[in-house]
PDB file of C-alpha atoms and ligand atoms in Angstrom:
ATOM      1  CA  MET A 454      25.723-125.095 -35.523  1.00  0.00           C
ATOM      2  CA  ILE A 455      23.148-126.873 -33.445  1.00  0.00           C
ATOM      3  CA  PHE A 456      21.500-125.243 -30.425  1.00  0.00           C
ATOM      4  CA  LEU A 457      20.447-127.800 -27.829  1.00  0.00           C
ATOM      5  CA  GLY A 458      18.735-127.197 -24.522  1.00  0.00           C
ATOM      6  CA  PRO A 459      15.481-127.286 -22.604  1.00  0.00           C
ATOM      7  CA  PRO A 460      12.406-125.186 -23.425  1.00  0.00           C
ATOM      8  CA  GLY A 461      12.903-121.555 -22.419  1.00  0.00           C
ATOM      9  CA  ALA A 462      16.702-121.791 -22.288  1.00  0.00           C
ATOM     10  CA  GLY A 463      17.088-118.945 -24.801  1.00  0.00           C
ATOM     11  CA  LYS A 464      17.983-120.878 -27.964  1.00  0.00           C
ATOM     12  CA  GLY A 465      15.669-118.831 -30.192  1.00  0.00           C
ATOM     13  CA  THR A 466      16.768-115.523 -28.669  1.00  0.00           C
ATOM     14  CA  GLN A 467      20.456-116.220 -29.301  1.00  0.00           C
ATOM     15  CA  ALA A 468      19.898-117.878 -32.692  1.00  0.00           C
ATOM     16  CA  VAL A 469      18.330-114.672 -34.036  1.00  0.00           C
ATOM     17  CA  LYS A 470      21.338-112.623 -32.888  1.00  0.00           C
ATOM     18  CA  LEU A 471      23.974-115.055 -34.134  1.00  0.00           C
ATOM     19  CA  ALA A 472      22.311-115.677 -37.469  1.00  0.00           C
ATOM     20  CA  SER A 473      22.313-111.956 -38.146  1.00  0.00           C
ATOM     21  CA  LYS A 474      25.875-111.530 -36.836  1.00  0.00           C
ATOM     22  CA  TYR A 475      27.251-114.220 -39.160  1.00  0.00           C
ATOM     23  CA  GLY A 476      24.768-113.805 -42.036  1.00  0.00           C
ATOM     24  CA  ILE A 477      23.574-117.400 -41.804  1.00  0.00           C
ATOM     25  CA  ALA A 478      20.125-119.031 -41.723  1.00  0.00           C
ATOM     26  CA  HIS A 479      18.171-119.478 -38.494  1.00  0.00           C
ATOM     27  CA  ILE A 480      16.294-122.760 -38.820  1.00  0.00           C
ATOM     28  CA  SER A 481      13.827-123.156 -35.958  1.00  0.00           C
ATOM     29  CA  THR A 482      11.657-126.250 -36.274  1.00  0.00           C
ATOM     30  CA  GLY A 483       9.286-124.762 -33.656  1.00  0.00           C
ATOM     31  CA  ASP A 484       8.793-121.554 -35.711  1.00  0.00           C
ATOM     32  CA  MET A 485       8.341-123.589 -38.888  1.00  0.00           C
ATOM     33  CA  LEU A 486       5.721-125.803 -37.254  1.00  0.00           C
ATOM     34  CA  ARG A 487       3.858-122.793 -35.803  1.00  0.00           C
ATOM     35  CA  TYR A 488       3.800-121.318 -39.317  1.00  0.00           C
ATOM     36  CA  HIS A 489       2.231-124.530 -40.652  1.00  0.00           C
ATOM     37  CA  VAL A 490      -0.345-124.605 -37.848  1.00  0.00           C
ATOM     38  CA  LYS A 491      -1.249-120.937 -38.404  1.00  0.00           C
ATOM     39  CA  ASN A 492      -1.712-121.520 -42.129  1.00  0.00           C
ATOM     40  CA  GLY A 493      -3.648-124.758 -41.712  1.00  0.00           C
ATOM     41  CA  THR A 494      -1.362-126.845 -43.946  1.00  0.00           C
ATOM     42  CA  ASP A 495      -1.462-130.655 -43.915  1.00  0.00           C
ATOM     43  CA  LEU A 496       1.661-130.727 -41.795  1.00  0.00           C
ATOM     44  CA  GLY A 497       0.187-128.104 -39.450  1.00  0.00           C
ATOM     45  CA  GLU A 498      -2.948-130.189 -38.935  1.00  0.00           C
ATOM     46  CA  LYS A 499      -0.881-133.261 -38.142  1.00  0.00           C
ATOM     47  CA  ALA A 500       1.463-131.369 -35.787  1.00  0.00           C
ATOM     48  CA  LYS A 501      -1.036-129.271 -33.822  1.00  0.00           C
ATOM     49  CA  ALA A 502      -2.236-131.837 -31.279  1.00  0.00           C
ATOM     50  CA  TYR A 503       1.330-132.870 -30.435  1.00  0.00           C
ATOM     51  CA  MET A 504       2.448-129.271 -29.960  1.00  0.00           C
ATOM     52  CA  ASP A 505      -0.584-128.222 -27.916  1.00  0.00           C
ATOM     53  CA  SER A 506       0.030-131.056 -25.476  1.00  0.00           C
ATOM     54  CA  GLY A 507       3.812-130.512 -25.298  1.00  0.00           C
ATOM     55  CA  ARG A 508       4.778-133.760 -27.015  1.00  0.00           C
ATOM     56  CA  LEU A 509       7.234-134.126 -29.883  1.00  0.00           C
ATOM     57  CA  VAL A 510       5.936-134.198 -33.439  1.00  0.00           C
ATOM     58  CA  PRO A 511       6.818-137.562 -35.094  1.00  0.00           C
ATOM     59  CA  ASP A 512      10.387-137.806 -36.377  1.00  0.00           C
ATOM     60  CA  ASP A 513       9.530-138.580 -40.009  1.00  0.00           C
ATOM     61  CA  LEU A 514       7.508-135.351 -40.404  1.00  0.00           C
ATOM     62  CA  ILE A 515      10.246-133.240 -38.828  1.00  0.00           C
ATOM     63  CA  ILE A 516      13.111-134.831 -40.738  1.00  0.00           C
ATOM     64  CA  GLU A 517      11.355-134.288 -44.071  1.00  0.00           C
ATOM     65  CA  MET A 518      10.645-130.654 -43.167  1.00  0.00           C
ATOM     66  CA  VAL A 519      14.289-129.973 -42.235  1.00  0.00           C
ATOM     67  CA  LYS A 520      15.561-131.773 -45.324  1.00  0.00           C
ATOM     68  CA  GLU A 521      13.542-129.422 -47.550  1.00  0.00           C
ATOM     69  CA  ARG A 522      14.580-126.364 -45.570  1.00  0.00           C
ATOM     70  CA  LEU A 523      18.281-127.166 -45.948  1.00  0.00           C
ATOM     71  CA  GLU A 524      17.821-127.092 -49.732  1.00  0.00           C
ATOM     72  CA  GLU A 525      16.905-123.409 -49.622  1.00  0.00           C
ATOM     73  CA  GLU A 526      19.410-120.875 -50.885  1.00  0.00           C
ATOM     74  CA  ASP A 527      20.027-119.031 -47.600  1.00  0.00           C
ATOM     75  CA  ALA A 528      21.066-122.270 -45.839  1.00  0.00           C
ATOM     76  CA  LYS A 529      23.994-122.679 -48.215  1.00  0.00           C
ATOM     77  CA  ARG A 530      25.991-119.978 -46.371  1.00  0.00           C
ATOM     78  CA  GLY A 531      25.639-121.865 -43.075  1.00  0.00           C
ATOM     79  CA  PHE A 532      22.881-122.299 -40.523  1.00  0.00           C
ATOM     80  CA  ILE A 533      21.863-122.598 -36.913  1.00  0.00           C
ATOM     81  CA  LEU A 534      19.535-125.475 -36.147  1.00  0.00           C
ATOM     82  CA  ASP A 535      17.355-124.336 -33.233  1.00  0.00           C
ATOM     83  CA  GLY A 536      15.228-127.102 -31.700  1.00  0.00           C
ATOM     84  CA  PHE A 537      16.452-129.827 -34.067  1.00  0.00           C
ATOM     85  CA  PRO A 538      17.571-132.576 -33.611  1.00  0.00           C
ATOM     86  CA  ARG A 539      15.473-133.456 -30.592  1.00  0.00           C
ATOM     87  CA  THR A 540      15.765-137.262 -30.563  1.00  0.00           C
ATOM     88  CA  VAL A 541      18.624-139.650 -31.267  1.00  0.00           C
ATOM     89  CA  ASN A 542      16.708-140.773 -34.340  1.00  0.00           C
ATOM     90  CA  GLN A 543      16.637-137.180 -35.653  1.00  0.00           C
ATOM     91  CA  ALA A 544      20.360-136.757 -34.903  1.00  0.00           C
ATOM     92  CA  GLU A 545      21.202-139.890 -36.879  1.00  0.00           C
ATOM     93  CA  ALA A 546      19.070-138.727 -39.814  1.00  0.00           C
ATOM     94  CA  LEU A 547      20.788-135.331 -39.704  1.00  0.00           C
ATOM     95  CA  GLU A 548      24.194-136.952 -39.753  1.00  0.00           C
ATOM     96  CA  VAL A 549      23.341-138.875 -42.911  1.00  0.00           C
ATOM     97  CA  LEU A 550      21.891-135.751 -44.502  1.00  0.00           C
ATOM     98  CA  LEU A 551      24.924-133.590 -43.714  1.00  0.00           C
ATOM     99  CA  LYS A 552      27.308-136.262 -44.909  1.00  0.00           C
ATOM    100  CA  SER A 553      25.468-136.458 -48.229  1.00  0.00           C
ATOM    101  CA  LYS A 554      25.941-132.695 -48.608  1.00  0.00           C
ATOM    102  CA  ASP A 555      29.550-132.752 -47.390  1.00  0.00           C
ATOM    103  CA  ILE A 556      28.732-130.370 -44.530  1.00  0.00           C
ATOM    104  CA  THR A 557      30.491-130.589 -41.161  1.00  0.00           C
ATOM    105  CA  LEU A 558      29.089-129.169 -37.936  1.00  0.00           C
ATOM    106  CA  ASP A 559      31.138-126.410 -36.290  1.00  0.00           C
ATOM    107  CA  ALA A 560      29.589-126.809 -32.846  1.00  0.00           C
ATOM    108  CA  VAL A 561      26.746-128.260 -30.836  1.00  0.00           C
ATOM    109  CA  VAL A 562      25.949-125.680 -28.163  1.00  0.00           C
ATOM    110  CA  LEU A 563      24.194-126.809 -24.995  1.00  0.00           C
ATOM    111  CA  PHE A 564      22.218-124.054 -23.209  1.00  0.00           C
ATOM    112  CA  ASP A 565      22.583-124.822 -19.533  1.00  0.00           C
ATOM    113  CA  VAL A 566      19.870-123.250 -17.305  1.00  0.00           C
ATOM    114  CA  ASP A 567      18.266-124.281 -13.989  1.00  0.00           C
ATOM    115  CA  GLU A 568      14.605-125.289 -13.981  1.00  0.00           C
ATOM    116  CA  GLU A 569      13.361-122.362 -11.879  1.00  0.00           C
ATOM    117  CA  THR A 570      14.757-119.901 -14.421  1.00  0.00           C
ATOM    118  CA  LEU A 571      13.229-121.875 -17.303  1.00  0.00           C
ATOM    119  CA  VAL A 572       9.755-121.803 -15.764  1.00  0.00           C
ATOM    120  CA  ARG A 573      10.036-118.058 -15.055  1.00  0.00           C
ATOM    121  CA  ARG A 574      11.177-117.342 -18.618  1.00  0.00           C
ATOM    122  CA  LEU A 575       8.440-119.462 -20.181  1.00  0.00           C
ATOM    123  CA  SER A 576       5.674-117.922 -18.061  1.00  0.00           C
ATOM    124  CA  GLY A 577       6.803-114.413 -19.063  1.00  0.00           C
ATOM    125  CA  ARG A 578       7.445-115.096 -22.732  1.00  0.00           C
ATOM    126  CA  ARG A 579       5.442-113.224 -25.378  1.00  0.00           C
ATOM    127  CA  ILE A 580       6.023-113.629 -29.093  1.00  0.00           C
ATOM    128  CA  CYS A 581       5.130-111.746 -32.238  1.00  0.00           C
ATOM    129  CA  PRO A 582       2.984-114.082 -34.368  1.00  0.00           C
ATOM    130  CA  ASN A 583       3.893-112.030 -37.423  1.00  0.00           C
ATOM    131  CA  CYS A 584       7.722-111.906 -37.376  1.00  0.00           C
ATOM    132  CA  ASN A 585       8.550-114.447 -34.584  1.00  0.00           C
ATOM    133  CA  ALA A 586      10.355-111.835 -32.426  1.00  0.00           C
ATOM    134  CA  ILE A 587      10.669-113.015 -28.801  1.00  0.00           C
ATOM    135  CA  TYR A 588      10.027-110.840 -25.712  1.00  0.00           C
ATOM    136  CA  ASN A 589       9.600-111.322 -21.990  1.00  0.00           C
ATOM    137  CA  VAL A 590       7.408-109.372 -19.585  1.00  0.00           C
ATOM    138  CA  HIS A 591      10.089-109.827 -16.894  1.00  0.00           C
ATOM    139  CA  ASN A 592      12.802-108.147 -19.000  1.00  0.00           C
ATOM    140  CA  SER A 593      13.430-104.393 -19.013  1.00  0.00           C
ATOM    141  CA  ASP A 594      13.158-104.102 -22.801  1.00  0.00           C
ATOM    142  CA  TYR A 595       9.550-105.378 -22.877  1.00  0.00           C
ATOM    143  CA  PRO A 596       7.477-102.926 -24.989  1.00  0.00           C
ATOM    144  CA  GLU A 597       5.065-100.957 -22.773  1.00  0.00           C
ATOM    145  CA  ASP A 598       2.269-101.032 -25.362  1.00  0.00           C
ATOM    146  CA  GLY A 599       2.544-104.838 -25.799  1.00  0.00           C
ATOM    147  CA  ARG A 600       3.350-104.415 -29.515  1.00  0.00           C
ATOM    148  CA  CYS A 601       6.276-105.838 -31.462  1.00  0.00           C
ATOM    149  CA  LYS A 602       9.102-103.291 -31.768  1.00  0.00           C
ATOM    150  CA  ARG A 603      10.007-104.657 -35.196  1.00  0.00           C
ATOM    151  CA  CYS A 604       6.633-104.822 -36.941  1.00  0.00           C
ATOM    152  CA  GLY A 605       4.012-103.292 -34.589  1.00  0.00           C
ATOM    153  CA  ASN A 606       1.933-106.487 -34.348  1.00  0.00           C
ATOM    154  CA  GLY A 607       0.254-107.310 -31.008  1.00  0.00           C
ATOM    155  CA  LEU A 608       2.288-109.755 -28.889  1.00  0.00           C
ATOM    156  CA  ILE A 609       0.743-113.048 -27.745  1.00  0.00           C
ATOM    157  CA  GLN A 610       1.494-115.880 -25.336  1.00  0.00           C
ATOM    158  CA  ARG A 611       2.294-119.215 -27.004  1.00  0.00           C
ATOM    159  CA  ASP A 612      -0.405-121.874 -26.426  1.00  0.00           C
ATOM    160  CA  ASP A 613       2.221-124.286 -25.139  1.00  0.00           C
ATOM    161  CA  ASP A 614       3.521-121.842 -22.511  1.00  0.00           C
ATOM    162  CA  ARG A 615       0.599-122.673 -20.187  1.00  0.00           C
ATOM    163  CA  PRO A 616       1.947-124.173 -16.910  1.00  0.00           C
ATOM    164  CA  GLU A 617       0.592-127.716 -17.419  1.00  0.00           C
ATOM    165  CA  VAL A 618       2.049-127.909 -20.950  1.00  0.00           C
ATOM    166  CA  VAL A 619       5.366-126.450 -19.753  1.00  0.00           C
ATOM    167  CA  ARG A 620       5.660-129.264 -17.201  1.00  0.00           C
ATOM    168  CA  ARG A 621       5.101-131.837 -19.944  1.00  0.00           C
ATOM    169  CA  ARG A 622       7.650-130.163 -22.272  1.00  0.00           C
ATOM    170  CA  LEU A 623      10.305-130.208 -19.545  1.00  0.00           C
ATOM    171  CA  LYS A 624       9.630-133.901 -18.933  1.00  0.00           C
ATOM    172  CA  VAL A 625       9.752-134.714 -22.656  1.00  0.00           C
ATOM    173  CA  TYR A 626      13.078-132.869 -22.860  1.00  0.00           C
ATOM    174  CA  GLU A 627      14.557-134.989 -20.063  1.00  0.00           C
ATOM    175  CA  GLU A 628      13.286-138.240 -21.534  1.00  0.00           C
ATOM    176  CA  GLU A 629      13.767-137.765 -25.264  1.00  0.00           C
ATOM    177  CA  THR A 630      16.245-134.946 -25.891  1.00  0.00           C
ATOM    178  CA  ALA A 631      18.706-135.123 -22.972  1.00  0.00           C
ATOM    179  CA  PRO A 632      20.114-138.449 -24.330  1.00  0.00           C
ATOM    180  CA  LEU A 633      21.434-136.399 -27.242  1.00  0.00           C
ATOM    181  CA  LEU A 634      23.943-134.758 -24.914  1.00  0.00           C
ATOM    182  CA  ASP A 635      25.854-138.012 -24.621  1.00  0.00           C
ATOM    183  CA  TYR A 636      25.452-138.611 -28.336  1.00  0.00           C
ATOM    184  CA  TYR A 637      27.280-135.334 -29.154  1.00  0.00           C
ATOM    185  CA  ARG A 638      29.617-135.526 -26.150  1.00  0.00           C
ATOM    186  CA  ASN A 639      30.896-138.859 -27.473  1.00  0.00           C
ATOM    187  CA  LYS A 640      31.572-137.237 -30.827  1.00  0.00           C
ATOM    188  CA  GLY A 641      33.523-134.469 -29.070  1.00  0.00           C
ATOM    189  CA  SER A 642      31.387-131.693 -30.517  1.00  0.00           C
ATOM    190  CA  LEU A 643      29.392-130.564 -27.459  1.00  0.00           C
ATOM    191  CA  ILE A 644      30.134-127.195 -25.870  1.00  0.00           C
ATOM    192  CA  SER A 645      28.170-126.034 -22.866  1.00  0.00           C
ATOM    193  CA  VAL A 646      27.336-122.400 -22.034  1.00  0.00           C
ATOM    194  CA  ASP A 647      25.865-120.951 -18.860  1.00  0.00           C
ATOM    195  CA  ALA A 648      22.655-119.581 -20.369  1.00  0.00           C
ATOM    196  CA  SER A 649      21.203-118.302 -17.087  1.00  0.00           C
ATOM    197  CA  SER A 650      22.958-114.938 -17.261  1.00  0.00           C
ATOM    198  CA  GLU A 651      21.643-111.927 -19.143  1.00  0.00           C
ATOM    199  CA  SER A 652      21.215-112.175 -22.866  1.00  0.00           C
ATOM    200  CA  ASP A 653      24.317-110.267 -24.071  1.00  0.00           C
ATOM    201  CA  ALA A 654      26.549-112.250 -21.687  1.00  0.00           C
ATOM    202  CA  VAL A 655      25.177-115.507 -23.149  1.00  0.00           C
ATOM    203  CA  LEU A 656      25.855-114.255 -26.665  1.00  0.00           C
ATOM    204  CA  TYR A 657      29.405-113.334 -25.679  1.00  0.00           C
ATOM    205  CA  ALA A 658      29.936-116.783 -24.127  1.00  0.00           C
ATOM    206  CA  ILE A 659      28.792-118.550 -27.289  1.00  0.00           C
ATOM    207  CA  VAL A 660      30.913-116.398 -29.575  1.00  0.00           C
ATOM    208  CA  SER A 661      34.003-116.914 -27.371  1.00  0.00           C
ATOM    209  CA  LEU A 662      33.550-120.672 -27.108  1.00  0.00           C
ATOM    210  CA  TYR A 663      32.845-120.971 -30.787  1.00  0.00           C
ATOM    211  CA  GLY A 664      36.302-119.597 -31.353  1.00  0.00           C
ATOM    212  CA  GLY A 665      35.579-115.879 -31.574  1.00  0.00           C
ATOM    213  CA  LYS A 666      35.074-116.149 -35.345  1.00  0.00           C
ATOM    214  CA  ASP A 667      34.056-112.500 -35.778  1.00  0.00           C
TER     215      ASP A 667
HETATM  216  P1  AP5 P 618      10.116-125.052 -29.897  1.00  0.00           P
HETATM  217  O1  AP5 P 618       9.498-123.831 -30.422  1.00  0.00           O
HETATM  218  O2  AP5 P 618      11.414-125.519 -30.457  1.00  0.00           O
HETATM  219  O3  AP5 P 618      10.206-124.922 -28.317  1.00  0.00           O
HETATM  220  P2  AP5 P 618      11.351-125.315 -27.259  1.00  0.00           P
HETATM  221  O4  AP5 P 618      12.509-126.117 -27.697  1.00  0.00           O
HETATM  222  O5  AP5 P 618      10.545-125.902 -26.188  1.00  0.00           O
HETATM  223  O6  AP5 P 618      12.073-124.043 -27.001  1.00  0.00           O
HETATM  224  P3  AP5 P 618      11.453-122.700 -26.661  1.00  0.00           P
HETATM  225  O7  AP5 P 618      11.073-121.984 -27.920  1.00  0.00           O
HETATM  226  O8  AP5 P 618      10.395-122.879 -25.627  1.00  0.00           O
HETATM  227  O9  AP5 P 618      12.668-121.986 -25.906  1.00  0.00           O
HETATM  228  P4  AP5 P 618      13.986-121.269 -26.376  1.00  0.00           P
HETATM  229  O10 AP5 P 618      15.139-122.020 -25.815  1.00  0.00           O
HETATM  230  O11 AP5 P 618      14.006-120.969 -27.845  1.00  0.00           O
HETATM  231  O12 AP5 P 618      13.840-119.926 -25.541  1.00  0.00           O
HETATM  232  P5  AP5 P 618      13.540-118.415 -26.022  1.00  0.00           P
HETATM  233  O13 AP5 P 618      14.723-117.857 -26.745  1.00  0.00           O
HETATM  234  O14 AP5 P 618      12.203-118.311 -26.656  1.00  0.00           O
HETATM  235  O15 AP5 P 618       9.111-126.284 -30.036  1.00  0.00           O
HETATM  236  C1  AP5 P 618       7.732-126.166 -29.765  1.00  0.00           C
HETATM  237  C2  AP5 P 618       7.052-127.500 -30.051  1.00  0.00           C
HETATM  238  O16 AP5 P 618       7.194-127.833 -31.450  1.00  0.00           O
HETATM  239  C3  AP5 P 618       7.615-128.728 -29.306  1.00  0.00           C
HETATM  240  O17 AP5 P 618       7.043-128.880 -28.019  1.00  0.00           O
HETATM  241  C4  AP5 P 618       7.237-129.865 -30.258  1.00  0.00           C
HETATM  242  O18 AP5 P 618       5.889-130.215 -30.126  1.00  0.00           O
HETATM  243  C5  AP5 P 618       7.443-129.228 -31.634  1.00  0.00           C
HETATM  244  N1  AP5 P 618       8.801-129.419 -32.152  1.00  0.00           N
HETATM  245  C6  AP5 P 618       9.722-128.428 -32.450  1.00  0.00           C
HETATM  246  N2  AP5 P 618      10.866-128.963 -32.903  1.00  0.00           N
HETATM  247  C7  AP5 P 618      10.685-130.316 -32.896  1.00  0.00           C
HETATM  248  C8  AP5 P 618      11.517-131.414 -33.244  1.00  0.00           C
HETATM  249  N3  AP5 P 618      12.775-131.244 -33.677  1.00  0.00           N
HETATM  250  N4  AP5 P 618      11.005-132.668 -33.114  1.00  0.00           N
HETATM  251  C9  AP5 P 618       9.739-132.869 -32.684  1.00  0.00           C
HETATM  252  N5  AP5 P 618       8.898-131.867 -32.324  1.00  0.00           N
HETATM  253  C10 AP5 P 618       9.369-130.608 -32.443  1.00  0.00           C
HETATM  254  O19 AP5 P 618      13.516-117.710 -24.566  1.00  0.00           O
HETATM  255  C11 AP5 P 618      12.490-117.998 -23.629  1.00  0.00           C
HETATM  256  C12 AP5 P 618      12.083-116.710 -22.918  1.00  0.00           C
HETATM  257  O20 AP5 P 618      13.167-116.256 -22.108  1.00  0.00           O
HETATM  258  C13 AP5 P 618      11.758-115.540 -23.856  1.00  0.00           C
HETATM  259  O21 AP5 P 618      10.715-114.784 -23.300  1.00  0.00           O
HETATM  260  C14 AP5 P 618      13.058-114.700 -23.882  1.00  0.00           C
HETATM  261  O22 AP5 P 618      12.787-113.324 -24.084  1.00  0.00           O
HETATM  262  C15 AP5 P 618      13.613-114.954 -22.492  1.00  0.00           C
HETATM  263  N6  AP5 P 618      15.079-115.006 -22.438  1.00  0.00           N
HETATM  264  C16 AP5 P 618      15.907-115.660 -23.316  1.00  0.00           C
HETATM  265  N7  AP5 P 618      17.192-115.527 -22.931  1.00  0.00           N
HETATM  266  C17 AP5 P 618      17.170-114.775 -21.785  1.00  0.00           C
HETATM  267  C18 AP5 P 618      18.187-114.298 -20.894  1.00  0.00           C
HETATM  268  N8  AP5 P 618      19.489-114.583 -21.109  1.00  0.00           N
HETATM  269  N9  AP5 P 618      17.816-113.585 -19.813  1.00  0.00           N
HETATM  270  C19 AP5 P 618      16.488-113.317 -19.576  1.00  0.00           C
HETATM  271  N10 AP5 P 618      15.471-113.716 -20.380  1.00  0.00           N
HETATM  272  C20 AP5 P 618      15.818-114.444 -21.473  1.00  0.00           C
HETATM  273 ZN1   ZN P 619       6.918-108.579 -35.079  1.00  0.00          ZN
END
């Protein structure tokens, strides 16, 4: 499956739940890049300036990273691509890659959310830098002590969730990623979910549209 949609739409939140429900890999290019930045790898050093300013990291770096990730054992049982592909170029590279592995996509899920909700979600988002768990200060399950419920680590705000970077990310989405909607619509694989409702309702909508494969 591919999860497509603007920043803050809830792709990561739902990918975690679905990956555990179906026992498949959650492949988030954003999480992978943040890991590289945190650990100061070559890729992290190249990616950091793009991420901090809300621009896309160059396609060749991302495609190589995803290619390697798909070779890992856990991806063989199936996977959710969260935040990839993000350009038509990436989608074409993915198509070639999947064909070479004889893998077909089950669904491309578009997370449909209005801009006001996106901005509110992004401004309230806090993440665990240790285990990547996602929280929101506006949601009722936000931990009172500001610590991750899974691992106890202190929660932080992502650098790119500052308002000026959020504006840039939304613009980059419209210019570079939105054209992918037509790309997948033309292939007949795009399904759209109303992702503005509460989290469990969104999960239910995805599972139902996906064919209720429980
Ligand atoms: P990435 O990490 O992929 O960011 P993004 O696509 O902008 O998506 P987000 O993580 O912001 O949002 P999300 O949809 O996952 O929402 P979430 O579930 O967290 O990319 C970061 C950067 O890395 C990019 O800018 C780029 O530089 C680079 N990059 C990554 N992939 C790339 C690629 N393929 N090519 C090039 N560059 C790439 O939810 C948001 C908040 O809302 C959370 O607080 C959550 O708790 C809350 N929330 C979620 N659902 C609900 C709900 N239903 N109700 C209420 N609150 C909710
Ligand atoms: Zn944690």
